[in-house]
Tab-separated table of C-alpha atoms in Angstrom:
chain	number	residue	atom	x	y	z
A	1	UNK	CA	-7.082	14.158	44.363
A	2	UNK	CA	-5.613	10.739	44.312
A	3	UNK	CA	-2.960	9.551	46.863
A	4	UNK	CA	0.182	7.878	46.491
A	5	UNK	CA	-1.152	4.947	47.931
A	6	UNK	CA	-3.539	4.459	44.677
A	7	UNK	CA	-1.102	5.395	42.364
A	8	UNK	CA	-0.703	1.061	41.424
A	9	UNK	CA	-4.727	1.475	40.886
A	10	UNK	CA	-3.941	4.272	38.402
A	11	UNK	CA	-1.503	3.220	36.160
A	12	UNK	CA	-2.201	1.171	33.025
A	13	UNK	CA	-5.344	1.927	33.808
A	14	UNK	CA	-8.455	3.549	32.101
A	15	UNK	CA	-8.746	7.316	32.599
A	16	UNK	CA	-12.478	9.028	31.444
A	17	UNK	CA	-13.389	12.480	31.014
A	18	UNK	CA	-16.645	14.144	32.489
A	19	UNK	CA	-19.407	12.554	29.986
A	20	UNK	CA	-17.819	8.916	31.034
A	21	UNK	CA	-15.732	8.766	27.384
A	22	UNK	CA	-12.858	6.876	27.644
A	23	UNK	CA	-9.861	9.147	26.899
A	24	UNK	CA	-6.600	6.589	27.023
A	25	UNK	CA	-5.070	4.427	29.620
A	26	UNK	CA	-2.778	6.535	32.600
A	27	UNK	CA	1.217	6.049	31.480
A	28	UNK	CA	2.891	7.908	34.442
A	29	UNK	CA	2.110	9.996	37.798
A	30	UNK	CA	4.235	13.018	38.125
A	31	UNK	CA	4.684	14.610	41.811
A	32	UNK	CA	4.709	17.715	43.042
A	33	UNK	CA	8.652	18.602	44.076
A	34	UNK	CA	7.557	20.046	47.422
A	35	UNK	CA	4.567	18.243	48.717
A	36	UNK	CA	5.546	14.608	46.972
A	37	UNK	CA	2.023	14.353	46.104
A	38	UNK	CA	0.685	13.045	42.773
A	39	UNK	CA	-0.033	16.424	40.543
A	40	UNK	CA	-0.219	15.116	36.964
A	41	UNK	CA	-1.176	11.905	35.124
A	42	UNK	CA	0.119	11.050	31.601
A	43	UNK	CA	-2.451	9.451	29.267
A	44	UNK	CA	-1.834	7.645	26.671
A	45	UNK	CA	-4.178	8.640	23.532
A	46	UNK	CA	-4.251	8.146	19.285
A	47	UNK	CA	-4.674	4.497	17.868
A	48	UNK	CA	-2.199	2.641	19.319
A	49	UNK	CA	-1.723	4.942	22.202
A	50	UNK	CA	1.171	6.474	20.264
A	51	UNK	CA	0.757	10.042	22.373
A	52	UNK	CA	0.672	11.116	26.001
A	53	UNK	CA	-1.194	13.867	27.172
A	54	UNK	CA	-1.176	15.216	30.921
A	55	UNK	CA	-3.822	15.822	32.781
A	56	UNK	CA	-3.726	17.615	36.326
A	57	UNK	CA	-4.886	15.167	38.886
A	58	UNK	CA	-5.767	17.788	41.615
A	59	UNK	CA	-9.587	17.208	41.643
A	60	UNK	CA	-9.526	13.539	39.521
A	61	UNK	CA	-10.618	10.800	41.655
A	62	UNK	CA	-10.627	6.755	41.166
A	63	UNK	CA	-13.976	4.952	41.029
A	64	UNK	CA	-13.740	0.916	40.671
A	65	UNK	CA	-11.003	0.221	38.293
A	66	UNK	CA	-10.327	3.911	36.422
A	67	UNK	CA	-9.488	7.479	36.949
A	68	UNK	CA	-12.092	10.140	36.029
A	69	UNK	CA	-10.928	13.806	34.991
A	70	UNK	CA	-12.774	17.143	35.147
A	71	UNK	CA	-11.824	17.821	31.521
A	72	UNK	CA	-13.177	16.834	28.722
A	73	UNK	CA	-11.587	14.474	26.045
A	74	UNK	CA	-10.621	17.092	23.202
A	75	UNK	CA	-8.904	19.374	26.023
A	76	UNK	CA	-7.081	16.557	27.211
A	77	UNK	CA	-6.206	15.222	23.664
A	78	UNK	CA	-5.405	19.304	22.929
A	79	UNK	CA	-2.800	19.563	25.955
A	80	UNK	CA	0.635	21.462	25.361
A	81	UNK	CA	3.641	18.622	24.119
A	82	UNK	CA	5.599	17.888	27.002
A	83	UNK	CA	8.720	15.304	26.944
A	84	UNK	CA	7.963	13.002	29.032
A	85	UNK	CA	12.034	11.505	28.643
A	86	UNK	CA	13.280	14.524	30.205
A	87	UNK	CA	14.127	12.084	33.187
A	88	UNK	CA	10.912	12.124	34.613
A	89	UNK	CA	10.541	15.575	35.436
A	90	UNK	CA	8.553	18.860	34.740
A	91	UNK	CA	10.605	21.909	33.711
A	92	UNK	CA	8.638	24.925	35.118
A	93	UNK	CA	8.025	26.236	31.557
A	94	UNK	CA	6.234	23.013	30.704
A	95	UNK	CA	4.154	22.890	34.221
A	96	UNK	CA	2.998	26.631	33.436
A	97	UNK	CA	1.992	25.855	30.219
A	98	UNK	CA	-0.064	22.762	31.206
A	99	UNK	CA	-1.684	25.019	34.092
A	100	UNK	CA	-2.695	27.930	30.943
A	101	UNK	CA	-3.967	25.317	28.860
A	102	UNK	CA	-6.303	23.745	32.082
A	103	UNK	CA	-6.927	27.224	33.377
A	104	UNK	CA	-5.601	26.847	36.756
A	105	UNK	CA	-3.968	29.903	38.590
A	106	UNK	CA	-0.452	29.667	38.678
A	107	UNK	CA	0.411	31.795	41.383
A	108	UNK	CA	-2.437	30.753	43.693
A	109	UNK	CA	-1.218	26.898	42.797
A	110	UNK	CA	2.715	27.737	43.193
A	111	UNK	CA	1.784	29.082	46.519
A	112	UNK	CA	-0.479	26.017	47.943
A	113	UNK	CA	2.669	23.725	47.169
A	114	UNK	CA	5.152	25.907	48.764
A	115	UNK	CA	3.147	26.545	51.850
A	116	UNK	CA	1.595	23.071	51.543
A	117	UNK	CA	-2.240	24.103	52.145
A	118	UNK	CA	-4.781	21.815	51.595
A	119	UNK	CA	-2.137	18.908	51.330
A	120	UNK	CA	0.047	16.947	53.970
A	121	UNK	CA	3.693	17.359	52.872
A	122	UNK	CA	4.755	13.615	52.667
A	123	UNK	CA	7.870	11.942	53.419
A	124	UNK	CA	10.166	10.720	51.173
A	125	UNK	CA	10.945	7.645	50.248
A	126	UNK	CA	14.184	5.310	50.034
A	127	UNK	CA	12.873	3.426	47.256
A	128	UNK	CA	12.076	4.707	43.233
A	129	UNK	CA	10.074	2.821	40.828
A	130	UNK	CA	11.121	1.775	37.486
A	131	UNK	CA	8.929	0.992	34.569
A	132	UNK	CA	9.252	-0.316	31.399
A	133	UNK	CA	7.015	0.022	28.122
A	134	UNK	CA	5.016	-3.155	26.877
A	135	UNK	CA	4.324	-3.155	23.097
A	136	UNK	CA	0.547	-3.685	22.653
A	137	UNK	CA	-0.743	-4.513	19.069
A	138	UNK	CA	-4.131	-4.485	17.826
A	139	UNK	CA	-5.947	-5.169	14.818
A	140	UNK	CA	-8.022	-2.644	12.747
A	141	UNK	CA	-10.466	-3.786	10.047
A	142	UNK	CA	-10.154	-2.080	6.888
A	143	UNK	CA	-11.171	-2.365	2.921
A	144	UNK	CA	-8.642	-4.460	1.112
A	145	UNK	CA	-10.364	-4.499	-2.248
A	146	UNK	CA	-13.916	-5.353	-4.126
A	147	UNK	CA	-14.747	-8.455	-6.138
A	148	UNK	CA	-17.789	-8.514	-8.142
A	149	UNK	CA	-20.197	-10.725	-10.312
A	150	UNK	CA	-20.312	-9.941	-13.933
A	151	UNK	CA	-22.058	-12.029	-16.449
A	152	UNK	CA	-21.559	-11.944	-20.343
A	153	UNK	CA	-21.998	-13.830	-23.270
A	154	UNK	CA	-19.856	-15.564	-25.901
A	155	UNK	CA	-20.401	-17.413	-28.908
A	156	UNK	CA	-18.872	-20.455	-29.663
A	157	UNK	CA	-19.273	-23.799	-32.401
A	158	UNK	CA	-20.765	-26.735	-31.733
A	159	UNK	CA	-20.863	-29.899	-33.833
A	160	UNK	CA	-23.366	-32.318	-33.566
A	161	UNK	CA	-24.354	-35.238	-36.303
A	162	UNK	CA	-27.788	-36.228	-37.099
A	163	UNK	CA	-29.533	-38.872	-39.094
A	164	UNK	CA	-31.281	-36.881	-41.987
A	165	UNK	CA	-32.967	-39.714	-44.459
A	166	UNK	CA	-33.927	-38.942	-48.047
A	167	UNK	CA	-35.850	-40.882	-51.015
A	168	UNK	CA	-34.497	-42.219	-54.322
A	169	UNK	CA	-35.753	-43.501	-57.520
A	170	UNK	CA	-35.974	-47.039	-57.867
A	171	UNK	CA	-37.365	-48.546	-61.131
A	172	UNK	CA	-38.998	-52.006	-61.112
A	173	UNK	CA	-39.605	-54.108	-63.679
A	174	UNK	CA	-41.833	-57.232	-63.914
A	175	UNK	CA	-43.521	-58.985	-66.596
A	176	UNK	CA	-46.642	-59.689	-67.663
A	177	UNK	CA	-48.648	-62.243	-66.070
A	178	UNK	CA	-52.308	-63.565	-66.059
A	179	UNK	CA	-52.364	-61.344	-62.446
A	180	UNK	CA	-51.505	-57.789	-63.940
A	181	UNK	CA	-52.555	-58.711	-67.672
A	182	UNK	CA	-55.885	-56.741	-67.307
A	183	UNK	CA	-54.044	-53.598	-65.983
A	184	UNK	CA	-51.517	-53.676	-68.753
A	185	UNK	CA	-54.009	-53.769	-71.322
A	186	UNK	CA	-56.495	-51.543	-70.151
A	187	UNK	CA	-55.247	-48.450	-72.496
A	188	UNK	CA	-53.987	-48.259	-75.905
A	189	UNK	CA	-52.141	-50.530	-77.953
A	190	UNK	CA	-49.194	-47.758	-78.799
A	191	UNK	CA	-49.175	-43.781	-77.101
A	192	UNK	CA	-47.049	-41.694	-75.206
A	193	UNK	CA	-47.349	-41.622	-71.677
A	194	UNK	CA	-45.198	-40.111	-68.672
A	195	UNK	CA	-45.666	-40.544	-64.515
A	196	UNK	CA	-43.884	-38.354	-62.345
A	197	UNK	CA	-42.629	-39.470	-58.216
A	198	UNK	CA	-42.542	-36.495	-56.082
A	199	UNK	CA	-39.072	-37.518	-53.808
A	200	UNK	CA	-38.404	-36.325	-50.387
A	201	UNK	CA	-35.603	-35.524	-48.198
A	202	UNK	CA	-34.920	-34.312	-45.083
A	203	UNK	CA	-32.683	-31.530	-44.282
A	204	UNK	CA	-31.178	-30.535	-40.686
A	205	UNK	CA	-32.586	-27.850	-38.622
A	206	UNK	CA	-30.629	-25.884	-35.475
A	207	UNK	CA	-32.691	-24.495	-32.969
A	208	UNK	CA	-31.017	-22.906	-29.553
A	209	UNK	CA	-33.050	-22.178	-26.175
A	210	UNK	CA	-31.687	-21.044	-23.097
A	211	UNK	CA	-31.118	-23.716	-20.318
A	212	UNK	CA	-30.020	-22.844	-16.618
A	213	UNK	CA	-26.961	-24.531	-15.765
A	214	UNK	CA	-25.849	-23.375	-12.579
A	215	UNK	CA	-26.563	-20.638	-9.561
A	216	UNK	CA	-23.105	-18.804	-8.849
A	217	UNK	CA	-22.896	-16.322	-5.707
A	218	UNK	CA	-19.992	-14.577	-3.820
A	219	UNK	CA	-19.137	-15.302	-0.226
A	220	UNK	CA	-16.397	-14.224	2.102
A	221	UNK	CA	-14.680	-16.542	4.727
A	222	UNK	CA	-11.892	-14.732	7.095
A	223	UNK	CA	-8.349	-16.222	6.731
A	224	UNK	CA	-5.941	-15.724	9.838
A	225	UNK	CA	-2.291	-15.329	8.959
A	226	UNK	CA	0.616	-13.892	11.113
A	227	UNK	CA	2.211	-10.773	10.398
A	228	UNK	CA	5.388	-9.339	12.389
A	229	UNK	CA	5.106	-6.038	13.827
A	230	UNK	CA	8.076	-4.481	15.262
A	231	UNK	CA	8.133	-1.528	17.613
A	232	UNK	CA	10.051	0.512	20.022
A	233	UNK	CA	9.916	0.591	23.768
A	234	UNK	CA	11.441	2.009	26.763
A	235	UNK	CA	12.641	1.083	29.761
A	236	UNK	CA	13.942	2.921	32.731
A	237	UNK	CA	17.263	1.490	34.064
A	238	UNK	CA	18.871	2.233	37.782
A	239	UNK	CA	22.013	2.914	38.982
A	240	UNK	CA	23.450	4.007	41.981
A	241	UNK	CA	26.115	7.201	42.256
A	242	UNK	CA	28.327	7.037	45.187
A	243	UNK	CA	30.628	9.970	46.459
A	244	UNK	CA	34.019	9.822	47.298
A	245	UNK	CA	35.754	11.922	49.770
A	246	UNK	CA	37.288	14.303	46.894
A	247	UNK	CA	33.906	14.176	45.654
A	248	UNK	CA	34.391	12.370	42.724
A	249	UNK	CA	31.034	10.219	41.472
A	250	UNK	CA	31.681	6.412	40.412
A	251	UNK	CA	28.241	5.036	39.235
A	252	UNK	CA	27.352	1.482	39.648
């Protein structure tokens, strides 16, 4: 059982179950009406610590900087809804339906507090404590979307110009001299005769082949941007009630 002296060491603090899992930070200590002794610890479980769930702090104990439980996670996480506005108090319907859902005698428990066994009735004090929620945010990583790599191919026109080069006929004429006398008259006087010139051009040919041009590759870099969140909190508030002699209440 913790005291009320450790209650500061409790709050906002780690609470684990029996296998040393981490089941949510402590929100609030409840005491008992009668002895004034802490009797229940609110946890603060889901995500964002969105839920409370009570736990019975008879046998928990504080080692270093957390509270450990005798329950397990799930049974703490599976506790009965209990509103924890309803001015910081236990109705006795909710308190007997935490005690079912822990297994703990009623009766026998009702009793202890009533006669105080086991426990030192405390005195109490001129002094309350308020609290007020903080708004913690975190960060969860998720998948925003997929980008792939896909290669395909597409045809396109090119123009280039080439040089192509091709022959023509030319026909020379020269007359005859003592030089090419001999080969002038070295057939007959008069016949019919012909000499064919085989010409030549050229003609352009395309050819493709594949050339590597560049290596592409995806890679991520993390971008940090702000984002507003905006939440709800509460805050306890204290006033003072002060009696009159005809008993009417002014509140300050």
């Amino acid at each position: 059982m913790i005291t009320r002296e450790q209650i500061p060491a409790v709050l906002d603090h780690p609470v684990y179950d029996t296998s040393g899992t981490k089941i949510g930070d402590a929100r609030h200590v409840f005491l008992d009406d009668v002895t004034g002794q802490p009797e229940w610890v609110s946890v603060k479980t889901g995500l964002f610590g969105t839920s409370e769930s009570f736990v019975p702090v008879h046998d928990a104990s504080v080692v270093e900087d957390h509270l450990e439980v005798p329950y397990a996670k799930d049974k703490v996480k599976d506790a009965p809804n209990v509103d924890v506005d309803a001015g910081g108090h236990l109705s006795e319907e909710e308190e007997h339906r935490l005690y079912e859902h822990y297994g703990i005698d009623w009766d026998a428990a009702w009793q202890q507090a009533q006669t105080g066994t086991g426990q030192a009735a405390a005195t109490p004090e001129d002094a309350m404590t308020r609290s007020e929620e903080e708004m913690h945010v975190g960060t969860e990583r998720r998948e925003a979307g997929r980008v792939r790599l896909r290669k395909y191919v597409v045809t396109e026109e090119q123009q280039m110009t080439v040089p192509v080069r091709h022959e023509e006929v030319r026909v020379e004429r020269e007359p005859i001299t003592d030089a090419n006398r001999g080969d002038a008259m070295a057939g007959p006087d008069i016949a019919e005769a012909e000499h064919e010139v085989i010409l030549h051009e050229e003609e352009p040919v395309v050819e493709t082949r594949a050339v590597p041009k560049e290596r592409v590759r995806l890679t991520t870099e993390e971008v940090t941007e702000e984002e507003t969140v905006t939440g709800e909190v509460r805050k306890e508030r204290i006033e003072t009630e002060e009696e009159t002699d005809d008993r009417d209440k002014r509140r300050h």
